[in-house]
Structure formats: structure tokens, C-alpha cells
Amino acid sequence: MYGLKKDWNLEARPRVFCLDDYEGGAPRWCPGCGDSAVLGSVQRLCRDKQLAPEMTAVVSGIGCSSRFPHYMATYGFHSLHGRPLPVACGVRSRRPDLHLFVVTGDGDCCAIGTAHWIHAVRYNMKMTVMMFDNNIYGLTKKQTSPTTRQGRHSNVHPRGAPLSPLNPLATTISITNASFVAQTVDWDPVHLYQTLKKAHEHDGLAFVRILQRCPHFVAGIWDEFRHDPSKVLLLDHPDGIPADTTLKSIYKNRIEHDPRDMAQAQAIAWRDDVVPLGMLWWNPDAERYDKNSAWGLDMSTADRLEGIQSSMDRFLI
Ligand code: SF4
């Protein structure tokens, strides 16, 4: 170009992201809250995958965990109670190029958001859904949630929750087009990270239930599983979450589970004597709404606009 020195290099340098690039506001969760561990894992995953912050979006509903987008230096949408999944489906419809994470809680997803949960799983659009399950409504101060264990005391059931809890794993597996269902825990950073990594790489909706500590309202609910690794059932399979030597050395109680085996996945999901860790169900061939050419969601924005224009032209003729 005229006037520029010849030795100038105008090519953009490759960008390298470090953890700081994903850190948003200072988290305001209680000390010891399991949400902080998940936040650290997601930021690490973004760094390791070198996801550009401006190409990453985190959508949440309402609840303690749903403050998540405020703590990420990416795009975020703190939506309405029970509504993160329809918002995320909207984001995915218009922006197939974004990396999309969804944060929801047991109250947000399994109570007010149940209908959206079922249909989003059936739509199977590509996103990583993290369901933080602490068995309680924390933000509104200790009410029974759909996953609260029977007999557990809360502010609405001082004599104990009267009903057996809903089973988020078994329910999700049974939904048409469910393609990825896994469980992990906030207190095992190795398994948590491996699970989120696998979920992010999945082509479709990856549903990850994360057993989460809430020391403020339900301290100690996971202690029997945290302190006794024999009460954890590690699911091992080449198509599942890789059980590396660290995990194998901690969890002696493990089984080979092919995540395409629906009957065994359901049987594992209903076990209440152990906490299963790993991938329960995987169906990479499940239909995807965002890959259905009839809806045009697999097209680029330019192609979609051209299609709309030609339809209008036909209509006007
Ligand atoms: Fe975490 Fe429970 Fe505190 Fe909410 S109330 S921030 S879930 S420890």
C-alpha cells in the first residue's frame, strides 16, 4: 500500500487464550459451594480447547448455579426460571458457529422447566447442558426440589419430603432422540473435566447431571459417597468417559458399560445404593433438529436469507 513501510507485517498474529480470558466477575457463591469447581472446569476446558470468548455463549435459567454467565468473560444470557433451554435452542438456531453451554439446576430443569427439558432433548441441537443437582432450591432458601430425597427436611416440608425423588438420568435417557447422558460430581475435578470435555465434543445435546454440594442448606448430603469410594460405580468403556489410571486407582468399584446399551443404562440410572459416574447413554445417530435441511438450520445465514427472498419472490408473483 502507498506510504507504508515495506518491512511491516500486516498479518494478524494467532491469538492465544489463557484462563484470565474467561474469567468474568468475582463469584458470589457461598464458601465451599460446588458451583465454583464446575466454573473452574469450564474455564479450563475453554482454555484447553482455545475457544474464542466472543464465539462462546453460556445460557442459564434462575438459581444459584445460574449466576454462571456473570462469571464467564464470554457472551451470556441469564434468562428466566426454567427457560434456559428454549433460549439456548434459539441461540443455536441462529448461530450454529458458537460454542454453547447451558447451566440449569434441579429446580430450574426438573420442575418449572420440565417441558422445555423434554423437548430440547428431543430436538437434540448441539449444546452442552450442565444440570447442577444439589437436591434443594438454594437461591430461595431451602425448599424441596424434585430431586430432594424422601424424608429430607426442608422449609416447605419440615417433617420430611413426602415423595420419592424424580430421577433425572432415567428420565432423560427415555426421551426420544436423547443422544448423550452422563453423570459426574463437583468434588472430583478429574472426572468432572473429562466428562465436560466429552460432552463438548459430542455432536448433539449432551446432558450432564453434576451432583453438587450446597454446604449452606444441605451440608453433607453426598458425604457417604465422597468419603467411601466403594459407593461410587465407575462406568468404563472406550466410547464413554475415559477412566484413566488416576480414576481407576480411586474407584475400585467399576463396570464395563457400553453406553449404547439402553437396558443396562436404565438399570444403572435406577440404582440408589451407589453413585454411577460416567456415560450412561450415547446415541451418535440420533436425529438433530439443527441438521434437518427441511428447516434450513444447517444453512449459512446468507443461504437462508436467499431462500427467504426466493420464497417471497414466488409469493409476490
Ligand atoms: Fe451454593 Fe448452596 Fe450457597 Fe447456593 S446456597 S451458593 S447452592 S452453597
mmCIF file of C-alpha atoms and ligand atoms in Angstrom:
data_model
loop_
_atom_site.group_PDB
_atom_site.id
_atom_site.type_symbol
_atom_site.label_atom_id
_atom_site.label_comp_id
_atom_site.label_asym_id
_atom_site.label_seq_id
_atom_site.Cartn_x
_atom_site.Cartn_y
_atom_site.Cartn_z
ATOM 1 C CA MET A 1 0.000 0.000 0.000
ATOM 2 C CA TYR A 2 1.114 3.539 -0.678
ATOM 3 C CA GLY A 3 3.064 5.139 2.125
ATOM 4 C CA LEU A 4 3.569 2.019 4.290
ATOM 5 C CA LYS A 5 7.000 0.787 5.167
ATOM 6 C CA LYS A 6 7.850 -2.387 3.264
ATOM 7 C CA ASP A 7 9.063 -4.312 6.313
ATOM 8 C CA TRP A 8 5.736 -4.006 8.163
ATOM 9 C CA ASN A 9 3.877 -7.264 8.677
ATOM 10 C CA LEU A 10 0.143 -6.684 8.484
ATOM 11 C CA GLU A 11 -0.879 -10.290 9.045
ATOM 12 C CA ALA A 12 -2.867 -10.834 12.254
ATOM 13 C CA ARG A 13 -0.959 -12.883 14.778
ATOM 14 C CA PRO A 14 -2.639 -16.069 16.024
ATOM 15 C CA ARG A 15 -4.457 -15.418 19.287
ATOM 16 C CA VAL A 16 -3.663 -17.466 22.362
ATOM 17 C CA PHE A 17 -6.136 -17.532 25.247
ATOM 18 C CA CYS A 18 -5.259 -18.143 28.871
ATOM 19 C CA LEU A 19 -7.525 -18.682 31.880
ATOM 20 C CA ASP A 20 -7.764 -14.933 32.571
ATOM 21 C CA ASP A 21 -9.505 -14.501 29.236
ATOM 22 C CA TYR A 22 -12.515 -16.494 30.501
ATOM 23 C CA GLU A 23 -12.765 -15.005 33.987
ATOM 24 C CA GLY A 24 -15.703 -12.644 34.405
ATOM 25 C CA GLY A 25 -16.966 -11.167 37.674
ATOM 26 C CA ALA A 26 -15.858 -12.499 41.074
ATOM 27 C CA PRO A 27 -18.156 -15.404 42.028
ATOM 28 C CA ARG A 28 -20.565 -14.694 44.886
ATOM 29 C CA TRP A 29 -21.377 -18.294 45.748
ATOM 30 C CA CYS A 30 -21.035 -19.421 49.391
ATOM 31 C CA PRO A 31 -17.633 -20.709 50.527
ATOM 32 C CA GLY A 32 -17.370 -24.416 49.684
ATOM 33 C CA CYS A 33 -20.178 -24.309 47.099
ATOM 34 C CA GLY A 34 -19.640 -26.940 44.391
ATOM 35 C CA ASP A 35 -20.561 -24.435 41.677
ATOM 36 C CA SER A 36 -17.061 -22.940 41.916
ATOM 37 C CA ALA A 37 -15.460 -26.268 40.966
ATOM 38 C CA VAL A 38 -17.613 -26.524 37.835
ATOM 39 C CA LEU A 39 -16.827 -22.936 36.874
ATOM 40 C CA GLY A 40 -13.095 -23.718 37.128
ATOM 41 C CA SER A 41 -13.516 -26.829 34.963
ATOM 42 C CA VAL A 42 -15.443 -24.994 32.244
ATOM 43 C CA GLN A 43 -12.871 -22.182 32.145
ATOM 44 C CA ARG A 44 -10.086 -24.756 31.906
ATOM 45 C CA LEU A 45 -11.912 -26.554 29.096
ATOM 46 C CA CYS A 46 -12.332 -23.278 27.183
ATOM 47 C CA ARG A 47 -8.618 -22.553 27.625
ATOM 48 C CA ASP A 48 -7.522 -26.064 26.599
ATOM 49 C CA LYS A 49 -9.790 -26.004 23.534
ATOM 50 C CA GLN A 50 -8.784 -22.380 22.816
ATOM 51 C CA LEU A 51 -12.407 -21.346 22.365
ATOM 52 C CA ALA A 52 -12.528 -17.694 21.383
ATOM 53 C CA PRO A 53 -14.511 -15.890 24.121
ATOM 54 C CA GLU A 54 -16.535 -13.985 21.522
ATOM 55 C CA MET A 55 -17.506 -17.327 19.917
ATOM 56 C CA THR A 56 -18.689 -18.849 23.200
ATOM 57 C CA ALA A 57 -22.056 -18.367 24.895
ATOM 58 C CA VAL A 58 -23.348 -19.507 28.283
ATOM 59 C CA VAL A 59 -27.106 -19.543 28.839
ATOM 60 C CA SER A 60 -28.670 -20.083 32.257
ATOM 61 C CA GLY A 61 -32.039 -20.096 33.982
ATOM 62 C CA ILE A 62 -32.615 -18.997 37.583
ATOM 63 C CA GLY A 63 -30.959 -20.381 40.690
ATOM 64 C CA CYS A 64 -27.603 -20.225 42.448
ATOM 65 C CA SER A 65 -25.788 -22.030 39.631
ATOM 66 C CA SER A 66 -27.492 -19.858 37.039
ATOM 67 C CA ARG A 67 -25.279 -16.921 38.058
ATOM 68 C CA PHE A 68 -22.663 -18.773 35.994
ATOM 69 C CA PRO A 69 -22.726 -16.483 32.879
ATOM 70 C CA HIS A 70 -21.796 -13.481 35.052
ATOM 71 C CA TYR A 71 -18.550 -15.220 35.975
ATOM 72 C CA MET A 72 -17.516 -16.058 32.414
ATOM 73 C CA ALA A 73 -15.922 -13.435 30.154
ATOM 74 C CA THR A 74 -17.875 -14.810 27.196
ATOM 75 C CA TYR A 75 -21.307 -13.958 25.872
ATOM 76 C CA GLY A 76 -24.012 -14.937 28.340
ATOM 77 C CA PHE A 77 -27.754 -14.903 28.844
ATOM 78 C CA HIS A 78 -29.172 -15.123 32.389
ATOM 79 C CA SER A 79 -32.712 -15.978 31.353
ATOM 80 C CA LEU A 80 -35.957 -16.808 33.176
ATOM 81 C CA HIS A 81 -36.762 -19.581 35.607
ATOM 82 C CA GLY A 82 -36.897 -22.886 33.717
ATOM 83 C CA ARG A 83 -36.224 -21.237 30.346
ATOM 84 C CA PRO A 84 -32.504 -21.664 29.578
ATOM 85 C CA LEU A 85 -33.151 -24.473 27.098
ATOM 86 C CA PRO A 86 -35.584 -22.659 24.764
ATOM 87 C CA VAL A 87 -33.251 -19.645 24.820
ATOM 88 C CA ALA A 88 -30.292 -21.908 24.012
ATOM 89 C CA CYS A 89 -32.255 -23.566 21.178
ATOM 90 C CA GLY A 90 -32.892 -20.080 19.784
ATOM 91 C CA VAL A 91 -29.205 -19.207 20.006
ATOM 92 C CA ARG A 92 -28.258 -22.475 18.322
ATOM 93 C CA SER A 93 -30.828 -21.925 15.542
ATOM 94 C CA ARG A 94 -29.342 -18.612 14.532
ATOM 95 C CA ARG A 95 -25.681 -19.167 15.431
ATOM 96 C CA PRO A 96 -24.532 -22.706 14.598
ATOM 97 C CA ASP A 97 -20.942 -21.461 14.846
ATOM 98 C CA LEU A 98 -20.998 -20.686 18.591
ATOM 99 C CA HIS A 99 -19.801 -22.939 21.406
ATOM 100 C CA LEU A 100 -22.865 -23.220 23.581
ATOM 101 C CA PHE A 101 -23.046 -24.120 27.276
ATOM 102 C CA VAL A 102 -26.281 -24.280 29.264
ATOM 103 C CA VAL A 103 -26.467 -24.053 33.057
ATOM 104 C CA THR A 104 -29.557 -25.209 34.899
ATOM 105 C CA GLY A 105 -30.375 -26.576 38.343
ATOM 106 C CA ASP A 106 -32.554 -29.380 39.655
ATOM 107 C CA GLY A 107 -35.383 -26.948 40.400
ATOM 108 C CA ASP A 108 -34.906 -24.958 37.207
ATOM 109 C CA CYS A 109 -34.744 -28.009 34.911
ATOM 110 C CA CYS A 110 -36.880 -30.669 36.599
ATOM 111 C CA ALA A 111 -39.749 -28.533 37.936
ATOM 112 C CA ILE A 112 -40.732 -25.320 36.147
ATOM 113 C CA GLY A 113 -38.587 -26.175 33.109
ATOM 114 C CA THR A 114 -39.672 -29.784 32.645
ATOM 115 C CA ALA A 115 -41.490 -29.317 29.330
ATOM 116 C CA HIS A 116 -38.542 -27.426 27.863
ATOM 117 C CA TRP A 117 -36.121 -30.084 29.135
ATOM 118 C CA ILE A 118 -38.041 -32.866 27.374
ATOM 119 C CA HIS A 119 -38.405 -31.050 24.058
ATOM 120 C CA ALA A 120 -34.853 -29.687 23.985
ATOM 121 C CA VAL A 121 -33.526 -33.223 24.471
ATOM 122 C CA ARG A 122 -35.808 -34.406 21.642
ATOM 123 C CA TYR A 123 -34.582 -31.569 19.376
ATOM 124 C CA ASN A 124 -31.016 -32.716 20.142
ATOM 125 C CA MET A 125 -29.380 -29.481 18.967
ATOM 126 C CA LYS A 126 -25.675 -29.199 19.670
ATOM 127 C CA MET A 127 -25.040 -27.809 23.174
ATOM 128 C CA THR A 128 -23.522 -28.848 26.492
ATOM 129 C CA VAL A 129 -26.196 -28.881 29.189
ATOM 130 C CA MET A 130 -24.938 -28.948 32.776
ATOM 131 C CA MET A 131 -27.633 -29.772 35.310
ATOM 132 C CA PHE A 132 -26.358 -28.853 38.775
ATOM 133 C CA ASP A 133 -28.161 -31.137 41.219
ATOM 134 C CA ASN A 134 -27.890 -30.207 44.898
ATOM 135 C CA ASN A 135 -31.309 -31.686 45.771
ATOM 136 C CA ILE A 136 -32.656 -28.332 47.033
ATOM 137 C CA TYR A 137 -33.768 -24.845 45.991
ATOM 138 C CA GLY A 138 -30.781 -22.879 47.299
ATOM 139 C CA LEU A 139 -31.389 -19.369 45.969
ATOM 140 C CA THR A 140 -34.852 -19.175 47.543
ATOM 141 C CA LYS A 141 -33.570 -20.698 50.805
ATOM 142 C CA LYS A 142 -34.145 -24.399 51.178
ATOM 143 C CA GLN A 143 -37.365 -25.598 49.609
ATOM 144 C CA THR A 144 -37.957 -29.188 48.482
ATOM 145 C CA SER A 145 -36.928 -29.665 44.844
ATOM 146 C CA PRO A 146 -37.990 -32.518 42.526
ATOM 147 C CA THR A 147 -34.762 -34.385 43.370
ATOM 148 C CA THR A 148 -34.910 -33.951 47.166
ATOM 149 C CA ARG A 149 -34.700 -37.380 48.765
ATOM 150 C CA GLN A 150 -37.780 -38.714 50.528
ATOM 151 C CA GLY A 151 -37.814 -37.815 54.218
ATOM 152 C CA ARG A 152 -35.336 -34.966 53.883
ATOM 153 C CA HIS A 153 -36.367 -31.854 55.816
ATOM 154 C CA SER A 154 -36.830 -28.528 54.078
ATOM 155 C CA ASN A 155 -38.606 -25.263 54.798
ATOM 156 C CA VAL A 156 -41.758 -26.434 52.991
ATOM 157 C CA HIS A 157 -41.610 -29.969 54.363
ATOM 158 C CA PRO A 158 -40.338 -29.666 57.960
ATOM 159 C CA ARG A 159 -41.448 -33.262 58.585
ATOM 160 C CA GLY A 160 -39.589 -34.506 55.518
ATOM 161 C CA ALA A 161 -40.238 -34.640 51.767
ATOM 162 C CA PRO A 162 -43.250 -36.944 51.310
ATOM 163 C CA LEU A 163 -42.475 -38.348 47.843
ATOM 164 C CA SER A 164 -39.667 -40.292 46.194
ATOM 165 C CA PRO A 165 -37.454 -38.031 44.058
ATOM 166 C CA LEU A 166 -37.622 -37.678 40.296
ATOM 167 C CA ASN A 167 -34.765 -39.476 38.518
ATOM 168 C CA PRO A 168 -33.136 -37.025 36.034
ATOM 169 C CA LEU A 169 -30.901 -39.681 34.434
ATOM 170 C CA ALA A 170 -33.609 -42.286 33.797
ATOM 171 C CA THR A 171 -35.995 -39.582 32.584
ATOM 172 C CA THR A 172 -33.521 -38.077 30.112
ATOM 173 C CA ILE A 173 -32.455 -41.456 28.741
ATOM 174 C CA SER A 174 -36.085 -42.298 27.981
ATOM 175 C CA ILE A 175 -36.739 -39.140 25.914
ATOM 176 C CA THR A 176 -36.881 -39.613 22.140
ATOM 177 C CA ASN A 177 -33.578 -38.639 20.467
ATOM 178 C CA ALA A 178 -31.617 -38.458 23.735
ATOM 179 C CA SER A 179 -28.050 -38.773 22.500
ATOM 180 C CA PHE A 180 -25.706 -38.205 25.463
ATOM 181 C CA VAL A 181 -26.480 -38.703 29.157
ATOM 182 C CA ALA A 182 -23.693 -38.693 31.732
ATOM 183 C CA GLN A 183 -23.200 -38.133 35.436
ATOM 184 C CA THR A 184 -20.293 -36.632 37.299
ATOM 185 C CA VAL A 185 -19.631 -34.899 40.630
ATOM 186 C CA ASP A 186 -18.245 -31.486 41.521
ATOM 187 C CA TRP A 187 -15.724 -32.889 44.030
ATOM 188 C CA ASP A 188 -13.753 -34.993 41.541
ATOM 189 C CA PRO A 189 -12.002 -32.483 39.240
ATOM 190 C CA VAL A 190 -10.527 -35.203 37.008
ATOM 191 C CA HIS A 191 -13.824 -36.909 36.242
ATOM 192 C CA LEU A 192 -15.671 -33.590 36.036
ATOM 193 C CA TYR A 193 -13.250 -32.237 33.454
ATOM 194 C CA GLN A 194 -13.193 -35.443 31.385
ATOM 195 C CA THR A 195 -16.986 -35.525 31.325
ATOM 196 C CA LEU A 196 -17.386 -31.894 30.270
ATOM 197 C CA LYS A 197 -14.732 -32.338 27.585
ATOM 198 C CA LYS A 198 -16.528 -35.362 26.147
ATOM 199 C CA ALA A 199 -19.851 -33.525 26.335
ATOM 200 C CA HIS A 200 -18.459 -30.504 24.500
ATOM 201 C CA GLU A 201 -17.111 -32.756 21.729
ATOM 202 C CA HIS A 202 -20.465 -34.522 21.299
ATOM 203 C CA ASP A 203 -22.464 -33.733 18.148
ATOM 204 C CA GLY A 204 -25.870 -33.083 19.656
ATOM 205 C CA LEU A 205 -27.317 -32.194 23.041
ATOM 206 C CA ALA A 206 -25.092 -33.531 25.812
ATOM 207 C CA PHE A 207 -26.932 -33.757 29.133
ATOM 208 C CA VAL A 208 -24.601 -33.895 32.135
ATOM 209 C CA ARG A 209 -26.019 -34.227 35.631
ATOM 210 C CA ILE A 210 -23.489 -32.874 38.132
ATOM 211 C CA LEU A 211 -24.012 -33.843 41.758
ATOM 212 C CA GLN A 212 -23.249 -30.588 43.519
ATOM 213 C CA ARG A 213 -22.502 -29.682 47.129
ATOM 214 C CA CYS A 214 -24.547 -26.990 48.842
ATOM 215 C CA PRO A 215 -22.881 -26.666 52.244
ATOM 216 C CA HIS A 216 -25.155 -23.795 53.203
ATOM 217 C CA PHE A 217 -28.503 -25.623 53.097
ATOM 218 C CA VAL A 218 -27.856 -29.347 52.683
ATOM 219 C CA ALA A 219 -24.379 -29.886 54.094
ATOM 220 C CA GLY A 220 -23.165 -33.450 53.933
ATOM 221 C CA ILE A 221 -25.791 -34.952 51.594
ATOM 222 C CA TRP A 222 -23.107 -36.513 49.398
ATOM 223 C CA ASP A 223 -20.670 -37.349 52.227
ATOM 224 C CA GLU A 224 -21.328 -41.104 52.229
ATOM 225 C CA PHE A 225 -20.255 -41.216 48.552
ATOM 226 C CA ARG A 226 -17.420 -38.699 48.923
ATOM 227 C CA HIS A 227 -15.792 -40.457 51.863
ATOM 228 C CA ASP A 228 -16.288 -44.021 50.678
ATOM 229 C CA PRO A 229 -15.184 -44.553 47.036
ATOM 230 C CA SER A 230 -16.643 -48.081 47.118
ATOM 231 C CA LYS A 231 -20.078 -46.409 46.999
ATOM 232 C CA VAL A 232 -19.213 -44.924 43.619
ATOM 233 C CA LEU A 233 -19.706 -47.044 40.498
ATOM 234 C CA LEU A 234 -17.268 -46.004 37.765
ATOM 235 C CA LEU A 235 -18.591 -46.734 34.269
ATOM 236 C CA ASP A 236 -15.778 -47.697 31.967
ATOM 237 C CA HIS A 237 -15.897 -48.104 28.173
ATOM 238 C CA PRO A 238 -13.867 -46.839 25.182
ATOM 239 C CA ASP A 239 -16.965 -44.944 23.956
ATOM 240 C CA GLY A 240 -17.699 -43.491 27.391
ATOM 241 C CA ILE A 241 -15.781 -41.169 29.712
ATOM 242 C CA PRO A 242 -12.162 -42.363 29.692
ATOM 243 C CA ALA A 243 -11.312 -43.957 33.051
ATOM 244 C CA ASP A 244 -7.627 -43.094 33.316
ATOM 245 C CA THR A 245 -5.203 -44.575 35.846
ATOM 246 C CA THR A 246 -5.991 -41.848 38.417
ATOM 247 C CA LEU A 247 -9.704 -42.658 38.360
ATOM 248 C CA LYS A 248 -9.085 -46.400 38.339
ATOM 249 C CA SER A 249 -6.832 -46.110 41.367
ATOM 250 C CA ILE A 250 -9.525 -44.227 43.332
ATOM 251 C CA TYR A 251 -12.632 -46.146 42.266
ATOM 252 C CA LYS A 252 -12.153 -49.909 42.562
ATOM 253 C CA ASN A 253 -15.861 -50.442 42.098
ATOM 254 C CA ARG A 254 -16.244 -50.208 38.335
ATOM 255 C CA ILE A 255 -18.017 -51.961 35.491
ATOM 256 C CA GLU A 256 -17.693 -52.154 31.742
ATOM 257 C CA HIS A 257 -20.778 -50.365 30.442
ATOM 258 C CA ASP A 258 -21.424 -49.941 26.726
ATOM 259 C CA PRO A 259 -23.280 -46.603 26.608
ATOM 260 C CA ARG A 260 -25.375 -47.851 23.667
ATOM 261 C CA ASP A 261 -26.953 -50.496 25.879
ATOM 262 C CA MET A 262 -30.282 -48.890 26.804
ATOM 263 C CA ALA A 263 -31.423 -51.643 29.181
ATOM 264 C CA GLN A 264 -28.211 -51.528 31.191
ATOM 265 C CA ALA A 265 -28.210 -47.706 31.148
ATOM 266 C CA GLN A 266 -31.693 -47.648 32.677
ATOM 267 C CA ALA A 267 -30.751 -50.279 35.255
ATOM 268 C CA ILE A 268 -27.714 -48.211 36.298
ATOM 269 C CA ALA A 269 -29.723 -44.971 36.389
ATOM 270 C CA TRP A 270 -32.165 -46.514 38.891
ATOM 271 C CA ARG A 271 -29.509 -47.776 41.313
ATOM 272 C CA ASP A 272 -29.631 -45.905 44.603
ATOM 273 C CA ASP A 273 -27.036 -47.914 46.531
ATOM 274 C CA VAL A 274 -24.194 -46.322 44.537
ATOM 275 C CA VAL A 275 -23.498 -43.125 42.640
ATOM 276 C CA PRO A 276 -22.759 -44.027 38.998
ATOM 277 C CA LEU A 277 -20.044 -41.905 37.399
ATOM 278 C CA GLY A 278 -19.588 -41.788 33.657
ATOM 279 C CA MET A 279 -21.558 -42.010 30.451
ATOM 280 C CA LEU A 280 -24.800 -43.917 30.769
ATOM 281 C CA TRP A 281 -26.284 -43.388 27.307
ATOM 282 C CA TRP A 282 -24.840 -42.401 23.948
ATOM 283 C CA ASN A 283 -26.525 -42.453 20.559
ATOM 284 C CA PRO A 284 -24.480 -40.552 17.970
ATOM 285 C CA ASP A 285 -27.067 -41.416 15.287
ATOM 286 C CA ALA A 286 -29.996 -39.668 16.978
ATOM 287 C CA GLU A 287 -31.867 -37.150 14.806
ATOM 288 C CA ARG A 288 -30.900 -33.495 15.171
ATOM 289 C CA TYR A 289 -33.257 -30.599 14.592
ATOM 290 C CA ASP A 290 -30.332 -28.324 13.654
ATOM 291 C CA LYS A 291 -29.208 -30.793 10.984
ATOM 292 C CA ASN A 292 -32.618 -31.125 9.352
ATOM 293 C CA SER A 293 -32.394 -29.474 5.951
ATOM 294 C CA ALA A 294 -36.200 -29.081 5.864
ATOM 295 C CA TRP A 295 -35.808 -26.318 8.466
ATOM 296 C CA GLY A 296 -32.749 -24.729 6.909
ATOM 297 C CA LEU A 297 -30.899 -24.624 10.240
ATOM 298 C CA ASP A 298 -27.871 -26.264 8.701
ATOM 299 C CA MET A 299 -27.530 -23.438 6.159
ATOM 300 C CA SER A 300 -25.360 -20.365 6.401
ATOM 301 C CA THR A 301 -27.113 -17.072 7.153
ATOM 302 C CA ALA A 302 -26.561 -15.912 3.563
ATOM 303 C CA ASP A 303 -28.142 -19.087 2.105
ATOM 304 C CA ARG A 304 -31.058 -18.793 4.498
ATOM 305 C CA LEU A 305 -31.707 -15.167 3.518
ATOM 306 C CA GLU A 306 -31.518 -16.119 -0.154
ATOM 307 C CA GLY A 307 -34.101 -18.868 0.461
ATOM 308 C CA ILE A 308 -36.427 -16.412 2.204
ATOM 309 C CA GLN A 309 -36.014 -13.930 -0.646
ATOM 310 C CA SER A 310 -36.840 -16.519 -3.339
ATOM 311 C CA SER A 311 -39.917 -17.675 -1.371
ATOM 312 C CA MET A 312 -41.105 -14.068 -1.170
ATOM 313 C CA ASP A 313 -40.481 -13.589 -4.872
ATOM 314 C CA ARG A 314 -42.604 -16.657 -5.645
ATOM 315 C CA PHE A 315 -45.331 -15.407 -3.322
ATOM 316 C CA LEU A 316 -45.394 -11.947 -4.928
ATOM 317 C CA ILE A 317 -45.603 -13.379 -8.463
HETATM 318 FE FE1 SF4 B 1 -24.035 -22.776 46.642
HETATM 319 FE FE2 SF4 B 1 -25.946 -23.567 48.329
HETATM 320 FE FE3 SF4 B 1 -24.740 -21.227 48.713
HETATM 321 FE FE4 SF4 B 1 -26.413 -21.566 46.683
HETATM 322 S S1 SF4 B 1 -26.956 -21.624 48.852
HETATM 323 S S2 SF4 B 1 -24.404 -20.548 46.595
HETATM 324 S S3 SF4 B 1 -26.006 -23.718 46.074
HETATM 325 S S4 SF4 B 1 -23.772 -23.253 48.830
#
